[in-house]
Coordinates of C-alpha atoms in Angstrom, one line a residue:
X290 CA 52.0 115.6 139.2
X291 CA 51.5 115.5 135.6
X292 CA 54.0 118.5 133.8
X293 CA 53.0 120.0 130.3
X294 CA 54.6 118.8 127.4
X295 CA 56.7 121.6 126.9
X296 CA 57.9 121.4 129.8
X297 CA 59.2 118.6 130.0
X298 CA 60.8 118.9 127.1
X299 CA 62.7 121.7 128.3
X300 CA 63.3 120.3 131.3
X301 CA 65.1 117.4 128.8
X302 CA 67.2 119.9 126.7
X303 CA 68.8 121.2 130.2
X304 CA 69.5 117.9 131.2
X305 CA 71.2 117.5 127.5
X306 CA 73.0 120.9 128.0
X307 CA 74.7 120.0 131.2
X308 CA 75.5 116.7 130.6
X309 CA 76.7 116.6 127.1
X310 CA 75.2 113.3 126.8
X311 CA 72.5 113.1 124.3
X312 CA 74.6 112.7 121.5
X313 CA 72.6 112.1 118.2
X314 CA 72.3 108.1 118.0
X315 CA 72.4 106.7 114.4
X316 CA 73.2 110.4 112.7
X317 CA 76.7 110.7 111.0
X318 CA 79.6 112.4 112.5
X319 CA 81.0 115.1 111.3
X320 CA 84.5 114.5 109.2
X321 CA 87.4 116.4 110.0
X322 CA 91.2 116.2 108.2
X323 CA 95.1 116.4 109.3
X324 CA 96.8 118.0 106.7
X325 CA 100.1 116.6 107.7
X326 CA 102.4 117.1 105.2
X327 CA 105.3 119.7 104.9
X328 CA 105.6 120.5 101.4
X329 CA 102.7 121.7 99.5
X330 CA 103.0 119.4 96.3
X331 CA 100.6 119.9 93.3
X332 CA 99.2 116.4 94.7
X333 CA 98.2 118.0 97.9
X334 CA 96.8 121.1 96.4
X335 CA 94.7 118.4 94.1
X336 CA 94.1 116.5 97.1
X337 CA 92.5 119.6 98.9
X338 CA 90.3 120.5 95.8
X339 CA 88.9 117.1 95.5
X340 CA 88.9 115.1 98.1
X341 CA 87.4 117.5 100.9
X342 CA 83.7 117.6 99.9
X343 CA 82.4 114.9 102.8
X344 CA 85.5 117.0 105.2
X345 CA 84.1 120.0 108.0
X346 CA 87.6 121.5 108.7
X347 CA 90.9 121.1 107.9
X348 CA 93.7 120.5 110.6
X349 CA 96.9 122.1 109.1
X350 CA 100.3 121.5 110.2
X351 CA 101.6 125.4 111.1
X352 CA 104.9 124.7 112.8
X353 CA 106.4 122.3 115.2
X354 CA 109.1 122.3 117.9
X355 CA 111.5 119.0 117.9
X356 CA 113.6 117.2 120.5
X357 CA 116.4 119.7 120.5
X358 CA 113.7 123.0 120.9
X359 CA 114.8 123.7 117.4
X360 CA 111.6 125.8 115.8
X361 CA 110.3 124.9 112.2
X362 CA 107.2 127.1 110.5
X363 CA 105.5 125.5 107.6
X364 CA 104.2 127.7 104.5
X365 CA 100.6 125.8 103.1
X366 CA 99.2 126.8 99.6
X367 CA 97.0 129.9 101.0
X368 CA 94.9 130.1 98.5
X369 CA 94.2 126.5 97.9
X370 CA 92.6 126.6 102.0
X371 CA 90.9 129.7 101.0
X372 CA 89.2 128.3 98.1
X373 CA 88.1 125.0 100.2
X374 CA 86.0 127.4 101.9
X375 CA 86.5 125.4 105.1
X376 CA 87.6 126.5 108.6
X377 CA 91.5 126.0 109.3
X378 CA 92.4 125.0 112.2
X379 CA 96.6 125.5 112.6
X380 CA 98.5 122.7 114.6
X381 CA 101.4 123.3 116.3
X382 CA 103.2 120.2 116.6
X383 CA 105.2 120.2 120.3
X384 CA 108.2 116.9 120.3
X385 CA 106.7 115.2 123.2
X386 CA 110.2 114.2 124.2
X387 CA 111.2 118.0 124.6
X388 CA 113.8 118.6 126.6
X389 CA 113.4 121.7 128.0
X390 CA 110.0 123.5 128.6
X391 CA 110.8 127.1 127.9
X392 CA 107.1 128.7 128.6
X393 CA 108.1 132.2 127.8
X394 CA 109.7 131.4 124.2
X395 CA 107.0 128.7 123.2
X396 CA 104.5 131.6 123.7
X397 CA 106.1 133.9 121.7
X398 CA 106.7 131.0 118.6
X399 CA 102.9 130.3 118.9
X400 CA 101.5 134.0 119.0
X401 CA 103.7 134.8 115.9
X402 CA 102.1 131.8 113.9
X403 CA 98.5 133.0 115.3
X404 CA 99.2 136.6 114.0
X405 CA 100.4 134.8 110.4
X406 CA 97.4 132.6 110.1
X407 CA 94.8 135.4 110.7
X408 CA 96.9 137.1 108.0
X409 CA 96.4 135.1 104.9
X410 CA 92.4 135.4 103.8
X411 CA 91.5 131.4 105.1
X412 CA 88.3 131.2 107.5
X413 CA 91.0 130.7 110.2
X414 CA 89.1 128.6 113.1
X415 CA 91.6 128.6 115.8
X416 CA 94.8 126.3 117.0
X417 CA 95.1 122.8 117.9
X418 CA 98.6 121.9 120.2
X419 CA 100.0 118.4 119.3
X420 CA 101.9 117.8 122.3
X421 CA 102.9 114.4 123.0
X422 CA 103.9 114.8 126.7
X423 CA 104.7 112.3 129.3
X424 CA 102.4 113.0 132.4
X425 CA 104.8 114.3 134.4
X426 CA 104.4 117.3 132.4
X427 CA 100.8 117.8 132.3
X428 CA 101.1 120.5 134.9
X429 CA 103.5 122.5 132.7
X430 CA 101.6 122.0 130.0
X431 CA 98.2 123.2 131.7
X432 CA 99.8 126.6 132.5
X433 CA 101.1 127.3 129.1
X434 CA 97.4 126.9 128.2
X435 CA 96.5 129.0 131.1
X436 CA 98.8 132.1 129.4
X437 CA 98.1 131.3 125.6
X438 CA 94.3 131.6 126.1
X439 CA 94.1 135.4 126.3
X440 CA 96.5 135.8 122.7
X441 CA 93.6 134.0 120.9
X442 CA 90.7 136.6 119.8
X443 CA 86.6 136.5 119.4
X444 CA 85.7 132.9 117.5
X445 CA 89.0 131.5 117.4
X446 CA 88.9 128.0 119.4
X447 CA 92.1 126.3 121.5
X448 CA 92.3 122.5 120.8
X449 CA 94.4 120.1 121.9
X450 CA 95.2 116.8 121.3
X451 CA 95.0 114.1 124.1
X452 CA 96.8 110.6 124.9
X453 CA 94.9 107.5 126.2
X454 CA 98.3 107.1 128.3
X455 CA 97.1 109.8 129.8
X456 CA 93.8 109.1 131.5
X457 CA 95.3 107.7 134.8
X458 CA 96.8 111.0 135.2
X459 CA 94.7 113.0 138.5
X460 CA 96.1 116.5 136.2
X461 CA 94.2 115.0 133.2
X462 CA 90.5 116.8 133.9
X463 CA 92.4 120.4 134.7
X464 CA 94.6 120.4 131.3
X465 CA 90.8 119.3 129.5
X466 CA 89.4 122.4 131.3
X467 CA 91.8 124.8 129.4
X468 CA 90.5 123.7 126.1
X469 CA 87.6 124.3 124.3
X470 CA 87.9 121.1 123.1
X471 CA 90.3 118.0 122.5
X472 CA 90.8 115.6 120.1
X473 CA 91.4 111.7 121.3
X474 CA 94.1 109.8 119.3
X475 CA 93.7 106.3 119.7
X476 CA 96.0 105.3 116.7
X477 CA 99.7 104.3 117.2
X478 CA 99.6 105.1 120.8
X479 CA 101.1 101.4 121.7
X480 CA 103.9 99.4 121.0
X481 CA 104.5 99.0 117.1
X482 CA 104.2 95.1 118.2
X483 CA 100.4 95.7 118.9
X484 CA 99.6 97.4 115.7
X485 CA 98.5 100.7 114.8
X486 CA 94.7 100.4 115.7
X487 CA 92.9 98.4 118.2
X488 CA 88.9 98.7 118.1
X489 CA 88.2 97.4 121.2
X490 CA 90.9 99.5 123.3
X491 CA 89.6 102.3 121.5
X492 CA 86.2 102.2 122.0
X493 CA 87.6 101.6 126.0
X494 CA 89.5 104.8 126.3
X495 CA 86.6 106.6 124.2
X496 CA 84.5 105.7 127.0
X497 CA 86.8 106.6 130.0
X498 CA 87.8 109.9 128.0
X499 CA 84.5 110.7 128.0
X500 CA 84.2 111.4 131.8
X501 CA 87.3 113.0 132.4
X502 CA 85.9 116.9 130.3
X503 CA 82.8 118.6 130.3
X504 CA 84.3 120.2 127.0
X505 CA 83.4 118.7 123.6
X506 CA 85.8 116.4 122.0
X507 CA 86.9 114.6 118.6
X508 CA 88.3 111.4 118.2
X509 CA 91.6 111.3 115.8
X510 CA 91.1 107.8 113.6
X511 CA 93.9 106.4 111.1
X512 CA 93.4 106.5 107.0
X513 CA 96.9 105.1 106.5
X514 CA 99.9 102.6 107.0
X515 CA 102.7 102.3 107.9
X516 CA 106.1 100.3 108.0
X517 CA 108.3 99.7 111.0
X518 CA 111.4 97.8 110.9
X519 CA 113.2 96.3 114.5
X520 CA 116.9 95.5 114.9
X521 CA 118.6 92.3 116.0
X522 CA 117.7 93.8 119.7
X523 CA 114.4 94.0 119.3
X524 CA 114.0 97.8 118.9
X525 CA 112.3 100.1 116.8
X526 CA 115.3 101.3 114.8
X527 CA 113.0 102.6 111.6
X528 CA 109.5 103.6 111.1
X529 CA 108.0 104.2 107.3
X530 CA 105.0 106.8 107.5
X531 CA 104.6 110.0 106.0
X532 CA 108.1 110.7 105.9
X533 CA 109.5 107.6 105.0
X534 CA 113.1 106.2 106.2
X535 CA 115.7 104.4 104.8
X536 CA 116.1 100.9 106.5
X537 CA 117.6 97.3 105.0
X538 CA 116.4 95.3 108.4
X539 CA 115.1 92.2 107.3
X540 CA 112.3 91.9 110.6
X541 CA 109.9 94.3 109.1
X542 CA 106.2 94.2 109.1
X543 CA 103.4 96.7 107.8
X544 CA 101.0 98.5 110.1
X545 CA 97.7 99.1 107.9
X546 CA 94.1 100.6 109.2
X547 CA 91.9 98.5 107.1
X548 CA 89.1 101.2 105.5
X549 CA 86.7 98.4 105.6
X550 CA 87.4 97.8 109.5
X551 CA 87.3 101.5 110.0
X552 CA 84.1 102.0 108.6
X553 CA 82.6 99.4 110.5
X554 CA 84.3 101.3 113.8
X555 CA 82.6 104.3 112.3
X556 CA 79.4 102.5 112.2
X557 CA 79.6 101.2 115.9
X558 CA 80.5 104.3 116.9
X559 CA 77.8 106.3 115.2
X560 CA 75.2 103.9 116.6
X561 CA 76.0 104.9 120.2
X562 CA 78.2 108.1 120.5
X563 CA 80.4 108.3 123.5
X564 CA 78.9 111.4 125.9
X565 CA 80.7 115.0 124.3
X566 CA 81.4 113.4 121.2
X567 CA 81.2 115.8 118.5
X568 CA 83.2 114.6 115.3
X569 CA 85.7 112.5 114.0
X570 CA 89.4 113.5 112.8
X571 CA 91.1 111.7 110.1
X572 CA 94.9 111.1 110.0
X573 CA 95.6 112.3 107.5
X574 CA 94.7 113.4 103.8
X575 CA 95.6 110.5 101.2
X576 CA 97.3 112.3 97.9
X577 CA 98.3 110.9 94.7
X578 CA 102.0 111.0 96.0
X579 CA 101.5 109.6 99.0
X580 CA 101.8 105.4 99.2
X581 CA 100.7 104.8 102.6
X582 CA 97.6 106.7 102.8
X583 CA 94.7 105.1 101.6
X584 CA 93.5 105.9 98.0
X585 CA 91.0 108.4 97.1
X586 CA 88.8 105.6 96.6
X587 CA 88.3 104.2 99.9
X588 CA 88.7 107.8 101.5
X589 CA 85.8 108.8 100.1
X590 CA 84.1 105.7 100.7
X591 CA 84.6 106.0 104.5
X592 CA 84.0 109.4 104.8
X593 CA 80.6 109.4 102.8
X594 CA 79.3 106.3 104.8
X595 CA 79.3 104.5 101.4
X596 CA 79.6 100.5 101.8
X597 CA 83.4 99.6 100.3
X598 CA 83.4 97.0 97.4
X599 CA 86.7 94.5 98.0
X600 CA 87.5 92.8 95.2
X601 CA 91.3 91.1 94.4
X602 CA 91.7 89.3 91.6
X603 CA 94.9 87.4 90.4
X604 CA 95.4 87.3 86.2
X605 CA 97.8 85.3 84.1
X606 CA 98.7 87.8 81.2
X607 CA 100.3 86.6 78.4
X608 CA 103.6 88.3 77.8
X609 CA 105.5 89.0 74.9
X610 CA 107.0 85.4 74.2
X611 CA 105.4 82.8 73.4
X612 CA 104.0 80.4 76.4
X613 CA 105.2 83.2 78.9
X614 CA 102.6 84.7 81.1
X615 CA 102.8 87.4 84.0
X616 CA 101.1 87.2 87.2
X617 CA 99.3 90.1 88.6
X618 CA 97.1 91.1 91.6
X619 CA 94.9 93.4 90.2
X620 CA 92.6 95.3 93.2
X621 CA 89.5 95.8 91.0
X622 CA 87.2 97.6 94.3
X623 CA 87.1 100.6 96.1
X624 CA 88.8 98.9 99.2
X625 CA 92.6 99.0 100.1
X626 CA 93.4 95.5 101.0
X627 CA 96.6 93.9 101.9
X628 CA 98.2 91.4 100.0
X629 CA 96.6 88.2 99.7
X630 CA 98.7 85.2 101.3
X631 CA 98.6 82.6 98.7
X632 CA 98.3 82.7 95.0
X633 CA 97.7 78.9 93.9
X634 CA 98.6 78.1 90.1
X635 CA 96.5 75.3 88.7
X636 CA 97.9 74.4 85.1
X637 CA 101.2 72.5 83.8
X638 CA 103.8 75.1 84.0
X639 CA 107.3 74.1 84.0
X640 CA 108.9 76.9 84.9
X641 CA 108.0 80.0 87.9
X642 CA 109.1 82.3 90.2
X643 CA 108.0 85.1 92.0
X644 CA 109.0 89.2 92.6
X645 CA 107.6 92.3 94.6
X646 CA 107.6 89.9 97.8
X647 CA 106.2 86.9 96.3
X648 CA 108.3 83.5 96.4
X649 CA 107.7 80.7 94.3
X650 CA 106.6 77.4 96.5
X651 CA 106.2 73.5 95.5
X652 CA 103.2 71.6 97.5
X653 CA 101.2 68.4 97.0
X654 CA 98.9 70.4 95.0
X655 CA 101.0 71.9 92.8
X656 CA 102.6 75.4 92.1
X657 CA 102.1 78.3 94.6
X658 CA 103.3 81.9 95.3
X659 CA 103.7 82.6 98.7
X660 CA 103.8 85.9 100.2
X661 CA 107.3 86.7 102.2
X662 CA 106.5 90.1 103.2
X663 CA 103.1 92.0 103.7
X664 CA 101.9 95.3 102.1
X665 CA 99.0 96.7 100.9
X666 CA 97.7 97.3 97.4
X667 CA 95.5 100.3 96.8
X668 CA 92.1 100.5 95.1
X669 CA 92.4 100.7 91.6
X670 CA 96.1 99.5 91.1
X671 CA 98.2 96.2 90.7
X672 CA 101.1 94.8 91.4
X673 CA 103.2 92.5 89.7
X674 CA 104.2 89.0 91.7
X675 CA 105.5 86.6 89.6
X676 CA 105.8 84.8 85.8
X677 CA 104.7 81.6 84.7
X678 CA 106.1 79.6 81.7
X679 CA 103.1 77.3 80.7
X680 CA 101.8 75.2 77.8
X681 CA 98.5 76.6 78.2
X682 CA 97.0 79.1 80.2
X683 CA 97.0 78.9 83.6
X684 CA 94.1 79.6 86.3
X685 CA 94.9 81.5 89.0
X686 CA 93.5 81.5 93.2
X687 CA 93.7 84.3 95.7
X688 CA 93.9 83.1 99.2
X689 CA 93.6 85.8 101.6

């Protein structure tokens, strides 16, 4: 039996409805942003202004509760958030390593920053928990979300944010159920030792994620670095993000999501979106101040879909004596790279060395600075590695 057309095609938009899976194949998610920080510089007022025209909604730390239960509210610029014209969304961050789970007060500290937030004139969207719990907890966690539901009013969404770690749980699907939606984090969910993003596992826990809620869901992607330092035992003892930490150990290394390899996640992704899928959450807003987000250049880059230009260049400057000359990496694209390995020295100098992490090598084929520690330099700036003393000038390789 031969159905009309239009029915069919109703019959197609009901199997959409209740399956969540006809996500839009080749169309661009939409952007989201953590607004992580807890002082509201100048930089992150400027930050909101201009870097927010390819973002939906912010995601705005309100308050959060540490190891010791010990409750902290955080004061954003109002009118800044106002202005954006963007939904707000305040997140409650929760130490996932709480010690004790006192419902009754943790309900009371939310509903008090739920009354604030409606208070202040921002197109206030709803509240996202950021609640790091072991599973063990899950069923603790999925009553509190059980009692907080009835303090939020008409249009005001519950989010939470979710662990890969996680998805063997069996409580899992009920704790998804008390959401209206989650968000996925797939950054920095592993051991430091395995870096801060892996595409492939990723795109693996996307998929399983994707059958454990019937809710719609986000997916929280990196748009920073970060440094983490071990001690002689092999431990984490110090971990550089956005609130950097004072550390001498020498075993260091630098965590970095690559904007180009994110964007070409982004385009994977786009091309085949995961079933509930509806957006994408960036962590977090880059500012002016802050060295381990990516620049405003490549944010905007991977957030507008726009291809990235990578281009490092190394230059011999002549100083201010004679037959002196400086060497700079000079990042010249719209792509935060990491330093380059090598940079080779073809000329007749008689004298070198290197600084910022760069040492000064002797090889077959001449001079070479050497990288002893990785980093990351941002689009648009350099960073000084080294002097030459040379009759002439010198030529200078990058070697990535």
């Amino acid at each position: 039996m031969h159905l009309p057309l239009f029915r069919w095609m109703g019959l197609w938009l009901l199997a959409c409805g209740v399956l969540a899976a006809c996500a839009p194949h080749g169309a661009s998610l939409p952007n989201d942003a953590y607004v992580w920080q807890r002082q509201w510089t100048p930089a992150l007022v400027q930050a909101v202004q201009s870097e927010g025209q390819s973002v939906r909604a912010w995601r705005v730390l309100a308050a959060e509760m540490d190891v010791q239960g010990q409750w902290r509210v955080f004061t954003p610029d109002w009118r800044a958030l106002a202005d954006s014209g963007k939904p707000v969304v305040a997140v409650v961050r929760i130490e996932g390593q709480l010690r004790q789970w006192n419902e009754a007060a943790l309900l009371a500290d939310v509903q008090t920053v739920l009354g604030r937030w409606r208070q202040q004139g921002i197109a206030f969207a709803g509240i996202e928990l950021d609640h790091d719990a072991g599973t063990a907890r899950l069923p603790a966690y999925t009553h509190f979300l059980q009692v907080l539901r009835p303090s939020l009013q008409a249009g005001e969404r519950l989010s939470l944010t979710a662990l890969p770690t996680w998805l063997e749980s069996a409580d899992l699907d009920g704790l998804l159920a008390q959401a209206d939606e989650s968000v996925l984090q797939v950054h920095a969910v592993q051991s430091p030792r395995a870096g801060l993003f892996d595409a492939g596992k990723a795109r693996a826990w996307m998929q399983d994620f994707a059958h454990h809620t019937r809710k719609p869901w986000r997916v929280a992607l990196p748009a920073y670095g970060t440094r983490v330092s071990w001690d002689t035992q092999g431990r984490v003892s110090a971990i550089e993000s956005e609130r950097p930490t004072l550390s001498r150990d020498d075993d260091t290394s630098e965590l970095f999501a690559d904007p180009r390899a994110m964007q070409q996640f982004v385009s994977t992704l786009e091309s085949d979106v995961p079933p509930g899928l509806i957006g994408i959450v960036w962590f977090r807003l880059p500012t002016s101040d802050d060295a381990r987000a990516w620049s405003a250049a490549s944010w905007q880059a991977v957030l507008g879909r726009i291809a990235l230009r990578a281009s490092l260049v190394a230059r011999a400057e002549p100083a201010s004596d004679a037959g002196r000359y400086d060497v700079r990496l000079v990042n010249e694209g719209d792509a935060d790279l990491s330093l380059p390995s090598l940079v080779r020295v073809d000329g007749s100098c008689v004298l070198a060395d290197g600084i910022n992490g760069y040492t000064l090598q002797r090889g077959t084929a001449g001079l070479y600075l050497q990288r002893s520690r990785t980093g990351t330099l941002r689009a648009g700036q350099a960073l000084l590695v080294g002097w030459l003393r040379c009759p002439a000038p010198p030529s200078l390789r990058v070697e990535t």
